[in-house]
Amino acid sequence: MEKAQAPHDRPDKPKIGISLILLSAVFTSVGQLFWKIADGSINIPLFIGCVFYGAGAVTMIISFRFGKLSVLQPMLSLGYVFALIMGSIFLEEHISFMHIIGTALIIVGAILIGGGKH
């Protein structure tokens, strides 16, 4: 008789953790975008930003149940990539060549850290 695998030993556990940490990075980036839109005022975008940022924090906490801190925490740096893209699209911020190089390095680093079997 084959023994059932415990939920904490599932092979897809690291993938769940990485997916959740990426979602966290998106949530926190969206929250920061709304804070920028709020422009330092107490208004609806400020509160929407707080909700997204809070959702990012909760998602991050949950993600740590599914992976190693040493893998997941550095992947939060992808939030910089998401923020750069959103700033360009929604706020018409300029992306310089150095931004592109830095963003590429962040993406390569995240792939190297999260790409293996962790």
N, CA, C and O atoms as a MOPAC input file, in Angstrom:
PM7 MOZYME 1SCF
protein

 N      0.84600 1    -1.18300 1     0.00000 1
 C      0.00000 1     0.00000 1     0.00000 1
 C      0.89000 1     1.24400 1     0.00000 1
 O      1.83800 1     1.33700 1     0.78000 1
 N      0.58400 1     2.17600 1    -0.86000 1
 C      1.38500 1     3.38300 1    -1.00800 1
 C      0.96600 1     4.42900 1     0.01900 1
 O     -0.21900 1     4.68200 1     0.23600 1
 N      1.96800 1     5.02100 1     0.63700 1
 C      1.71000 1     6.03000 1     1.65600 1
 C      1.37500 1     7.36800 1     0.99300 1
 O      2.06700 1     7.79500 1     0.06800 1
 N      0.32000 1     8.02600 1     1.46400 1
 C     -0.08100 1     9.32900 1     0.91600 1
 C      0.93800 1    10.38500 1     1.31700 1
 O      1.50200 1    10.33700 1     2.41100 1
 N      1.16600 1    11.32700 1     0.43100 1
 C      2.11600 1    12.39800 1     0.68800 1
 C      1.46500 1    13.44900 1     1.58100 1
 O      0.34100 1    13.88600 1     1.33300 1
 N      2.19200 1    13.84500 1     2.62400 1
 C      1.69000 1    14.89000 1     3.51100 1
 C      1.60900 1    16.21000 1     2.74300 1
 O      2.42500 1    16.44900 1     1.85200 1
 N      0.62700 1    17.08500 1     3.07500 1
 C      0.47800 1    18.34500 1     2.35400 1
 C      1.73800 1    19.20200 1     2.35400 1
 O      2.00400 1    19.90200 1     1.37600 1
 N      2.52000 1    19.16000 1     3.43800 1
 C      3.72000 1    19.98800 1     3.50500 1
 C      4.88200 1    19.41300 1     2.69500 1
 O      5.91500 1    20.06700 1     2.54800 1
 N      4.72100 1    18.19400 1     2.16800 1
 C      5.76500 1    17.56700 1     1.35500 1
 C      5.42200 1    17.56200 1    -0.13400 1
 O      6.11100 1    16.91400 1    -0.92100 1
 N      4.38200 1    18.26300 1    -0.52400 1
 C      3.95500 1    18.25800 1    -1.91700 1
 C      5.04700 1    18.83800 1    -2.80800 1
 O      5.69200 1    19.81700 1    -2.43600 1
 N      5.26000 1    18.24300 1    -3.98000 1
 C      6.30200 1    18.74600 1    -4.87700 1
 C      5.97100 1    20.12000 1    -5.46800 1
 O      6.87800 1    20.83400 1    -5.89500 1
 N      4.68800 1    20.50300 1    -5.50100 1
 C      4.30900 1    21.80100 1    -6.06400 1
 C      4.37500 1    22.92600 1    -5.03700 1
 O      4.05000 1    24.07200 1    -5.35000 1
 N      4.79100 1    22.60800 1    -3.82100 1
 C      4.84700 1    23.59200 1    -2.74700 1
 C      5.71500 1    24.81300 1    -3.10000 1
 O      5.26600 1    25.94100 1    -2.89500 1
 N      6.94100 1    24.63200 1    -3.62100 1
 C      7.74000 1    25.81400 1    -3.99400 1
 C      7.08300 1    26.66300 1    -5.07700 1
 O      7.19700 1    27.88800 1    -5.05500 1
 N      6.39500 1    26.02500 1    -6.02500 1
 C      5.71500 1    26.78000 1    -7.08600 1
 C      4.59500 1    27.63300 1    -6.50200 1
 O      4.37600 1    28.75800 1    -6.95000 1
 N      3.89700 1    27.11400 1    -5.52300 1
 C      2.83900 1    27.88600 1    -4.86200 1
 C      3.45300 1    29.08200 1    -4.15400 1
 O      2.93200 1    30.19300 1    -4.24600 1
 N      4.55700 1    28.86500 1    -3.44700 1
 C      5.22800 1    29.94900 1    -2.73800 1
 C      5.69700 1    31.03600 1    -3.68600 1
 O      5.52000 1    32.22200 1    -3.40800 1
 N      6.29300 1    30.64500 1    -4.80000 1
 C      6.77700 1    31.61900 1    -5.78000 1
 C      5.60300 1    32.37000 1    -6.40400 1
 O      5.67300 1    33.58500 1    -6.59500 1
 N      4.53500 1    31.65900 1    -6.72100 1
 C      3.35200 1    32.31800 1    -7.29200 1
 C      2.76900 1    33.33300 1    -6.31700 1
 O      2.39800 1    34.43800 1    -6.71300 1
 N      2.68800 1    32.96000 1    -5.05600 1
 C      2.14000 1    33.87300 1    -4.05600 1
 C      3.04900 1    35.08300 1    -3.83000 1
 O      2.55800 1    36.19500 1    -3.63600 1
 N      4.35700 1    34.87700 1    -3.85400 1
 C      5.26600 1    36.00900 1    -3.62900 1
 C      5.22500 1    36.95600 1    -4.82500 1
 O      5.35600 1    38.16800 1    -4.65200 1
 N      5.04600 1    36.42500 1    -6.03200 1
 C      4.89400 1    37.28700 1    -7.20900 1
 C      3.59400 1    38.08500 1    -7.11800 1
 O      3.56000 1    39.26800 1    -7.45700 1
 N      2.53500 1    37.43900 1    -6.66300 1
 C      1.26300 1    38.14200 1    -6.45400 1
 C      1.43000 1    39.23600 1    -5.40800 1
 O      0.88800 1    40.33300 1    -5.54900 1
 N      2.17900 1    38.93100 1    -4.36400 1
 C      2.46800 1    39.93200 1    -3.33200 1
 C      3.20000 1    41.12700 1    -3.91400 1
 O      2.88600 1    42.27200 1    -3.58800 1
 N      4.18300 1    40.86500 1    -4.78000 1
 C      4.93300 1    41.95300 1    -5.40700 1
 C      4.01900 1    42.81700 1    -6.27400 1
 O      4.15800 1    44.03900 1    -6.30400 1
 N      3.09200 1    42.18200 1    -6.97400 1
 C      2.13600 1    42.94600 1    -7.79200 1
 C      1.23600 1    43.78700 1    -6.89600 1
 O      1.04100 1    44.97600 1    -7.15000 1
 N      0.68500 1    43.17600 1    -5.84700 1
 C     -0.19900 1    43.91300 1    -4.93800 1
 C      0.50000 1    45.12800 1    -4.33500 1
 O     -0.06000 1    46.22500 1    -4.32600 1
 N      1.71700 1    44.94200 1    -3.83300 1
 C      2.40600 1    46.06900 1    -3.20100 1
 C      2.75400 1    47.14600 1    -4.22200 1
 O      2.71500 1    48.33400 1    -3.90200 1
 N      3.08900 1    46.75100 1    -5.43400 1
 C      3.37800 1    47.73200 1    -6.48800 1
 C      2.13100 1    48.52900 1    -6.86100 1
 O      2.20300 1    49.74200 1    -7.05700 1
 N      1.00500 1    47.85800 1    -6.95600 1
 C     -0.25200 1    48.55100 1    -7.25100 1
 C     -0.59800 1    49.50200 1    -6.10200 1
 O     -1.05400 1    50.62300 1    -6.32800 1
 N     -0.37500 1    49.04200 1    -4.87200 1
 C     -0.61000 1    49.91100 1    -3.72100 1
 C      0.23800 1    51.16700 1    -3.78300 1
 O     -0.25200 1    52.26400 1    -3.51700 1
 N      1.49500 1    51.01600 1    -4.13100 1
 C      2.39200 1    52.16900 1    -4.23900 1
 C      1.98100 1    53.09300 1    -5.37800 1
 O      2.11100 1    54.31200 1    -5.26700 1
 N      1.48400 1    52.51800 1    -6.47300 1
 C      0.98600 1    53.33100 1    -7.58100 1
 C     -0.17000 1    54.21600 1    -7.10400 1
 O     -0.21400 1    55.40800 1    -7.40800 1
 N     -1.09200 1    53.62900 1    -6.36400 1
 C     -2.21400 1    54.40700 1    -5.84500 1
 C     -1.75400 1    55.47200 1    -4.85000 1
 O     -2.32800 1    56.55900 1    -4.79900 1
 N     -0.71700 1    55.16600 1    -4.05600 1
 C     -0.18900 1    56.18900 1    -3.15100 1
 C      0.39100 1    57.35400 1    -3.93400 1
 O      0.23400 1    58.51100 1    -3.54500 1
 N      1.05900 1    57.05000 1    -5.03300 1
 C      1.60600 1    58.10600 1    -5.88600 1
 C      0.47300 1    58.94800 1    -6.47500 1
 O      0.55600 1    60.17500 1    -6.52400 1
 N     -0.58300 1    58.26900 1    -6.91800 1
 C     -1.74600 1    58.97700 1    -7.47200 1
 C     -2.40000 1    59.84700 1    -6.40200 1
 O     -2.90700 1    60.92700 1    -6.70600 1
 N     -2.39100 1    59.38500 1    -5.15200 1
 C     -2.98200 1    60.15100 1    -4.05000 1
 C     -2.24800 1    61.46500 1    -3.82200 1
 O     -2.82800 1    62.41500 1    -3.29700 1
 N     -0.98300 1    61.52900 1    -4.21000 1
 C     -0.19000 1    62.75700 1    -4.16900 1
 C     -0.10900 1    63.37000 1    -2.76600 1
 O     -0.15500 1    64.58900 1    -2.60600 1
 N      0.01100 1    62.51000 1    -1.76600 1
 C      0.18900 1    62.99800 1    -0.39900 1
 C     -1.08100 1    63.45400 1     0.28800 1
 O     -1.03300 1    63.94500 1     1.41600 1
 N     -2.21300 1    63.29900 1    -0.37200 1
 C     -3.49200 1    63.70900 1     0.21300 1
 C     -4.21000 1    62.50900 1     0.81700 1
 O     -3.97100 1    61.36000 1     0.44600 1
 N     -5.08800 1    62.81100 1     1.75100 1
 C     -5.93900 1    61.75400 1     2.30200 1
 C     -7.17500 1    61.71000 1     1.41900 1
 O     -8.06000 1    62.56000 1     1.51700 1
 N     -7.21700 1    60.69300 1     0.54700 1
 C     -8.30200 1    60.57500 1    -0.41400 1
 C     -8.52100 1    59.10700 1    -0.76800 1
 O     -7.88200 1    58.22000 1    -0.20300 1
 N     -9.42000 1    58.86500 1    -1.69700 1
 C     -9.77000 1    57.49100 1    -2.07300 1
 C     -8.56000 1    56.70900 1    -2.60400 1
 O     -8.35700 1    55.57000 1    -2.18600 1
 N     -7.74500 1    57.28000 1    -3.51400 1
 C     -6.57800 1    56.50100 1    -3.97500 1
 C     -5.63100 1    56.10200 1    -2.83900 1
 O     -5.02000 1    55.03500 1    -2.89300 1
 N     -5.50600 1    56.93900 1    -1.82500 1
 C     -4.65800 1    56.58700 1    -0.68200 1
 C     -5.19300 1    55.33700 1     0.01100 1
 O     -4.43000 1    54.42600 1     0.33000 1
 N     -6.49700 1    55.29400 1     0.24200 1
 C     -7.09500 1    54.14400 1     0.91800 1
 C     -7.05800 1    52.88900 1     0.04200 1
 O     -6.83700 1    51.78700 1     0.54400 1
 N     -7.27400 1    53.05700 1    -1.27200 1
 C     -7.16900 1    51.91300 1    -2.18900 1
 C     -5.73700 1    51.36600 1    -2.16200 1
 O     -5.52600 1    50.15300 1    -2.16000 1
 N     -4.76300 1    52.27400 1    -2.14100 1
 C     -3.36700 1    51.85300 1    -2.05200 1
 C     -3.07500 1    51.07300 1    -0.79200 1
 O     -2.33000 1    50.09300 1    -0.81600 1
 N     -3.66400 1    51.51000 1     0.31600 1
 C     -3.46700 1    50.79100 1     1.58400 1
 C     -4.04900 1    49.38500 1     1.52200 1
 O     -3.46600 1    48.44300 1     2.05900 1
 N     -5.19700 1    49.24300 1     0.86900 1
 C     -5.81700 1    47.92100 1     0.74100 1
 C     -4.92000 1    46.99500 1    -0.09100 1
 O     -4.67500 1    45.85200 1     0.29300 1
 N     -4.43600 1    47.50000 1    -1.22900 1
 C     -3.55600 1    46.67600 1    -2.06400 1
 C     -2.25500 1    46.33900 1    -1.33800 1
 O     -1.78600 1    45.20200 1    -1.38900 1
 N     -1.68000 1    47.32500 1    -0.66800 1
 C     -0.42400 1    47.08200 1     0.04200 1
 C     -0.63400 1    46.06700 1     1.16800 1
 O      0.20400 1    45.19300 1     1.39200 1
 N     -1.74600 1    46.19100 1     1.86300 1
 C     -2.08000 1    45.22700 1     2.91900 1
 C     -2.29000 1    43.83200 1     2.35800 1
 O     -1.86200 1    42.84500 1     2.95600 1
 N     -2.95500 1    43.75000 1     1.20000 1
 C     -3.14200 1    42.44500 1     0.55300 1
 C     -1.79500 1    41.84300 1     0.16800 1
 O     -1.60200 1    40.63000 1     0.24900 1
 N     -0.87000 1    42.70000 1    -0.24900 1
 C      0.47000 1    42.22800 1    -0.56800 1
 C      1.18100 1    41.67300 1     0.64800 1
 O      1.86000 1    40.64900 1     0.56700 1
 N      1.02400 1    42.35100 1     1.78000 1
 C      1.66300 1    41.88000 1     3.01500 1
 C      1.08700 1    40.53500 1     3.45400 1
 O      1.83100 1    39.63400 1     3.84000 1
 N     -0.22700 1    40.40400 1     3.39400 1
 C     -0.86700 1    39.14500 1     3.79100 1
 C     -0.46000 1    38.02000 1     2.84100 1
 O     -0.16800 1    36.90800 1     3.28100 1
 N     -0.44300 1    38.30800 1     1.55100 1
 C     -0.03600 1    37.30400 1     0.56800 1
 C      1.41400 1    36.87500 1     0.79400 1
 O      1.75100 1    35.69900 1     0.65200 1
 N      2.26700 1    37.83900 1     1.14800 1
 C      3.66200 1    37.51700 1     1.42400 1
 C      3.77200 1    36.59600 1     2.64300 1
 O      4.52100 1    35.62000 1     2.61100 1
 N      3.05600 1    36.89000 1     3.68100 1
 C      3.08300 1    36.06600 1     4.89600 1
 C      2.64500 1    34.63600 1     4.57500 1
 O      3.26000 1    33.67200 1     5.03100 1
 N      1.58300 1    34.51400 1     3.79100 1
 C      1.09400 1    33.17700 1     3.41400 1
 C      2.12200 1    32.45500 1     2.54700 1
 O      2.32200 1    31.24900 1     2.69300 1
 N      2.77800 1    33.19300 1     1.64200 1
 C      3.74200 1    32.55200 1     0.73800 1
 C      4.87800 1    31.88700 1     1.50100 1
 O      5.41300 1    30.87200 1     1.05700 1
 N      5.25000 1    32.45200 1     2.64600 1
 C      6.36700 1    31.89300 1     3.41100 1
 C      6.06900 1    30.49800 1     3.95100 1
 O      6.98800 1    29.78800 1     4.35900 1
 N      4.80700 1    30.09600 1     3.96100 1
 C      4.45200 1    28.73300 1     4.36400 1
 C      4.83200 1    27.72500 1     3.28100 1
 O      4.91100 1    26.52600 1     3.54500 1
 N      5.06900 1    28.21800 1     2.05400 1
 C      5.25300 1    27.33400 1     0.91300 1
 C      6.64800 1    27.36500 1     0.31100 1
 O      6.87300 1    26.78200 1    -0.74900 1
 N      7.57500 1    28.02400 1     0.95800 1
 C      8.91300 1    28.05700 1     0.38500 1
 C      9.93300 1    28.61400 1     1.35400 1
 O      9.61300 1    29.01800 1     2.47200 1
 N     11.16300 1    28.62300 1     0.89200 1
 C     12.27000 1    29.10700 1     1.70900 1
 C     12.33000 1    30.63200 1     1.68600 1
 O     12.13400 1    31.25600 1     0.64300 1
 N     12.59600 1    31.20500 1     2.81400 1
 C     12.75100 1    32.65700 1     2.91900 1
 C     13.86100 1    33.13700 1     1.99700 1
 O     13.73800 1    34.18600 1     1.36400 1
 N     14.93700 1    32.37500 1     1.92200 1
 C     16.09300 1    32.76900 1     1.10100 1
 C     15.78100 1    32.78000 1    -0.39800 1
 O     16.51800 1    33.39000 1    -1.17300 1
 N     14.71400 1    32.12400 1    -0.80800 1
 C     14.28100 1    32.13400 1    -2.20600 1
 C     13.18300 1    33.17600 1    -2.41600 1
 O     13.22600 1    33.95700 1    -3.36600 1
 N     12.20500 1    33.17600 1    -1.52100 1
 C     11.03400 1    34.02300 1    -1.71800 1
 C     11.30400 1    35.50600 1    -1.48500 1
 O     10.86300 1    36.34000 1    -2.27600 1
 N     12.01000 1    35.84700 1    -0.43200 1
 C     12.24100 1    37.26000 1    -0.11100 1
 C     12.94500 1    38.00900 1    -1.25800 1
 O     12.49900 1    39.09700 1    -1.62100 1
 N     14.01700 1    37.47100 1    -1.83300 1
 C     14.64000 1    38.18200 1    -2.95500 1
 C     13.71400 1    38.34700 1    -4.16200 1
 O     13.87700 1    39.28900 1    -4.93800 1
 N     12.75400 1    37.44900 1    -4.32800 1
 C     11.84500 1    37.55500 1    -5.46200 1
 C     10.89500 1    38.74900 1    -5.33100 1
 O     10.28500 1    39.17100 1    -6.31400 1
 N     10.77500 1    39.28200 1    -4.13400 1
 C      9.97900 1    40.50100 1    -3.96200 1
 C     10.58200 1    41.67300 1    -4.72600 1
 O      9.90100 1    42.66300 1    -4.99100 1
 N     11.85700 1    41.56000 1    -5.08000 1
 C     12.49700 1    42.63300 1    -5.84700 1
 C     11.83200 1    42.81900 1    -7.20800 1
 O     11.99800 1    43.86000 1    -7.84400 1
 N     11.08500 1    41.82200 1    -7.65500 1
 C     10.35500 1    41.97200 1    -8.90900 1
 C      9.28800 1    43.06100 1    -8.80300 1
 O      8.77600 1    43.53500 1    -9.81700 1
 N      8.95900 1    43.45200 1    -7.58600 1
 C      8.05400 1    44.57900 1    -7.39100 1
 C      8.60000 1    45.84400 1    -8.02700 1
 O      7.83200 1    46.68300 1    -8.49600 1
 N      9.92600 1    45.99100 1    -8.05100 1
 C     10.54500 1    47.14100 1    -8.72600 1
 C     10.25300 1    47.10900 1   -10.21800 1
 O     10.01100 1    48.14700 1   -10.83400 1
 N     10.27700 1    45.92300 1   -10.79100 1
 C      9.99000 1    45.76300 1   -12.21700 1
 C      8.54000 1    46.15300 1   -12.49100 1
 O      8.25300 1    46.90700 1   -13.42000 1
 N      7.62800 1    45.62700 1   -11.66700 1
 C      6.21400 1    45.94100 1   -11.84700 1
 C      5.95800 1    47.43900 1   -11.66600 1
 O      5.18300 1    48.03300 1   -12.41600 1
 N      6.60600 1    48.04300 1   -10.67600 1
 C      6.43000 1    49.48100 1   -10.42700 1
 C      6.94500 1    50.31000 1   -11.60000 1
 O      6.32700 1    51.30400 1   -11.98200 1
 N      8.06200 1    49.90500 1   -12.16400 1
 C      8.62500 1    50.61800 1   -13.31100 1
 C      7.66300 1    50.57400 1   -14.49800 1
 O      7.42500 1    51.58700 1   -15.15700 1
 N      7.12300 1    49.40500 1   -14.75500 1
 C      6.18800 1    49.23900 1   -15.87200 1
 C      4.91100 1    50.04300 1   -15.62400 1
 O      4.43900 1    50.74400 1   -16.51900 1
 N      4.35700 1    49.94800 1   -14.43200 1
 C      3.12700 1    50.69000 1   -14.12100 1
 C      3.36100 1    52.19300 1   -14.14400 1
 O      2.50200 1    52.94600 1   -14.60100 1
 N      4.51700 1    52.63800 1   -13.65500 1
 C      4.83700 1    54.06200 1   -13.69200 1
 C      4.90800 1    54.57700 1   -15.11200 1
 O      4.47000 1    55.69000 1   -15.40300 1
 N      5.45600 1    53.76900 1   -15.98700 1
 C      5.55300 1    54.14800 1   -17.39300 1
 C      4.17500 1    54.19700 1   -18.05500 1
 O      3.86300 1    55.13200 1   -18.79200 1
 N      3.36300 1    53.18600 1   -17.78500 1
 C      2.04700 1    53.09400 1   -18.43000 1
 C      1.05300 1    54.10900 1   -17.86000 1
 O      0.40400 1    54.83500 1   -18.61400 1
 N      0.93700 1    54.15800 1   -16.54200 1
 C     -0.12900 1    54.95500 1   -15.92400 1
 C      0.28200 1    56.37500 1   -15.56200 1
 O     -0.56700 1    57.26400 1   -15.49200 1
 N      1.56100 1    56.59900 1   -15.33500 1
 C      2.02000 1    57.92900 1   -14.91700 1
 C      2.88900 1    58.59800 1   -15.97800 1
 O      3.38100 1    59.70900 1   -15.78300 1
 N      3.07000 1    57.91300 1   -17.09200 1
 C      3.87200 1    58.40900 1   -18.20500 1
 C      5.29900 1    58.77500 1   -17.77400 1
 O      5.87600 1    59.74600 1   -18.26400 1
 N      5.85200 1    57.98600 1   -16.85700 1
 C      7.23000 1    58.19900 1   -16.42400 1
 C      8.19300 1    57.66300 1   -17.48500 1
 O      7.92200 1    56.65500 1   -18.13900 1
 N      9.30400 1    58.34800 1   -17.63700 1
 C     10.30800 1    57.98000 1   -18.62700 1
 C     11.13700 1    56.80100 1   -18.11200 1
 O     11.53100 1    56.77000 1   -16.94600 1
 N     11.39100 1    55.84100 1   -18.98500 1
 C     12.27100 1    54.71500 1   -18.66000 1
 C     13.57100 1    54.91900 1   -19.43000 1
 O     13.58800 1    54.91500 1   -20.66100 1
 N     14.64700 1    55.09400 1   -18.68900 1
 C     15.95100 1    55.31300 1   -19.31400 1
 C     16.62200 1    53.97400 1   -19.63300 1
 O     16.15800 1    52.91000 1   -19.22200 1
 N     17.70600 1    54.05800 1   -20.36500 1
 C     18.48600 1    52.86500 1   -20.68100 1
 C     18.98900 1    52.20200 1   -19.39800 1
 O     19.00400 1    50.97500 1   -19.29500 1
 N     19.39500 1    53.00400 1   -18.43400 1
 C     19.87500 1    52.44300 1   -17.15700 1
 C     18.75000 1    51.74100 1   -16.40900 1
 O     18.99700 1    50.73600 1   -15.74100 1
 N     17.51400 1    52.24600 1   -16.50400 1
 C     16.36700 1    51.55800 1   -15.91100 1
 C     16.20600 1    50.17300 1   -16.53900 1
 O     15.95700 1    49.18700 1   -15.84500 1
 N     16.35000 1    50.11900 1   -17.84900 1
 C     16.20400 1    48.84700 1   -18.56500 1
 C     17.28900 1    47.85900 1   -18.13800 1
 O     16.99900 1    46.68500 1   -17.90600 1
 N     18.53100 1    48.32300 1   -18.03400 1
 C     19.63600 1    47.45700 1   -17.59200 1
 C     19.37900 1    46.96300 1   -16.16300 1
 O     19.51300 1    45.77200 1   -15.88100 1
 N     19.01700 1    47.86600 1   -15.28000 1
 C     18.73800 1    47.48700 1   -13.89200 1
 C     17.59000 1    46.50600 1   -13.78700 1
 O     17.65400 1    45.55100 1   -13.01300 1
 N     16.54300 1    46.73200 1   -14.55600 1
 C     15.38700 1    45.84100 1   -14.56000 1
 C     15.77500 1    44.45800 1   -15.07600 1
 O     15.34200 1    43.44400 1   -14.52900 1
 N     16.57900 1    44.42100 1   -16.11300 1
 C     17.04000 1    43.13500 1   -16.64500 1
 C     17.84900 1    42.37000 1   -15.59600 1
 O     17.70300 1    41.15500 1   -15.46300 1
 N     18.69400 1    43.07300 1   -14.86100 1
 C     19.48700 1    42.41500 1   -13.81100 1
 C     18.59200 1    41.86300 1   -12.69700 1
 O     18.83600 1    40.77100 1   -12.18300 1
 N     17.56200 1    42.61800 1   -12.33100 1
 C     16.61800 1    42.14200 1   -11.30600 1
 C     15.92500 1    40.87000 1   -11.78900 1
 O     15.80800 1    39.90100 1   -11.04000 1
 N     15.47300 1    40.87600 1   -13.02500 1
 C     14.77700 1    39.70500 1   -13.57200 1
 C     15.71000 1    38.49700 1   -13.62600 1
 O     15.31400 1    37.39400 1   -13.24900 1
 N     16.94000 1    38.69300 1   -14.09000 1
 C     17.91000 1    37.59200 1   -14.14200 1
 C     18.18000 1    37.06000 1   -12.73100 1
 O     18.22900 1    35.84800 1   -12.52400 1
 N     18.35000 1    37.95000 1   -11.78100 1
 C     18.57800 1    37.52500 1   -10.39600 1
 C     17.41700 1    36.71400 1    -9.84100 1
 O     17.62600 1    35.70200 1    -9.17300 1
 N     16.19400 1    37.15700 1   -10.11700 1
 C     15.01600 1    36.42800 1    -9.63000 1
 C     14.93300 1    35.05000 1   -10.27500 1
 O     14.56900 1    34.07600 1    -9.61600 1
 N     15.26600 1    34.96300 1   -11.54800 1
 C     15.24500 1    33.66700 1   -12.22300 1
 C     16.30900 1    32.73200 1   -11.63800 1
 O     16.05300 1    31.54800 1   -11.41800 1
 N     17.50400 1    33.27600 1   -11.38900 1
 C     18.57700 1    32.45000 1   -10.82000 1
 C     18.23800 1    31.97400 1    -9.41100 1
 O     18.54700 1    30.84000 1    -9.04500 1
 N     17.61600 1    32.82100 1    -8.63500 1
 C     17.27700 1    32.44200 1    -7.26700 1
 C     16.08700 1    31.48700 1    -7.22200 1
 O     16.10600 1    30.49900 1    -6.48800 1
 N     15.05800 1    31.78100 1    -8.00400 1
 C     13.83100 1    30.99100 1    -7.92600 1
 C     13.69700 1    29.90200 1    -8.95700 1
 O     12.72500 1    29.14700 1    -8.93100 1
 N     14.65700 1    29.79700 1    -9.87500 1
 C     14.52600 1    28.86600 1   -10.98600 1
 C     14.84600 1    27.42000 1   -10.67500 1
 O     14.40100 1    26.52300 1   -11.39100 1
 N     15.60000 1    27.17500 1    -9.63200 1
 C     15.97500 1    25.79800 1    -9.31100 1
 C     14.93800 1    25.10700 1    -8.44800 1
 O     13.87100 1    25.65600 1    -8.17600 1
 N     15.26300 1    23.90200 1    -8.02200 1
 C     14.37500 1    23.16900 1    -7.12500 1
 C     14.68500 1    23.56800 1    -5.70300 1
 O     15.68100 1    23.13900 1    -5.12100 1
 N     13.81200 1    24.40200 1    -5.14600 1
 C     14.01500 1    24.89700 1    -3.79500 1
 C     12.86900 1    24.47600 1    -2.94800 1
 O     12.83300 1    24.78800 1    -1.75800 1

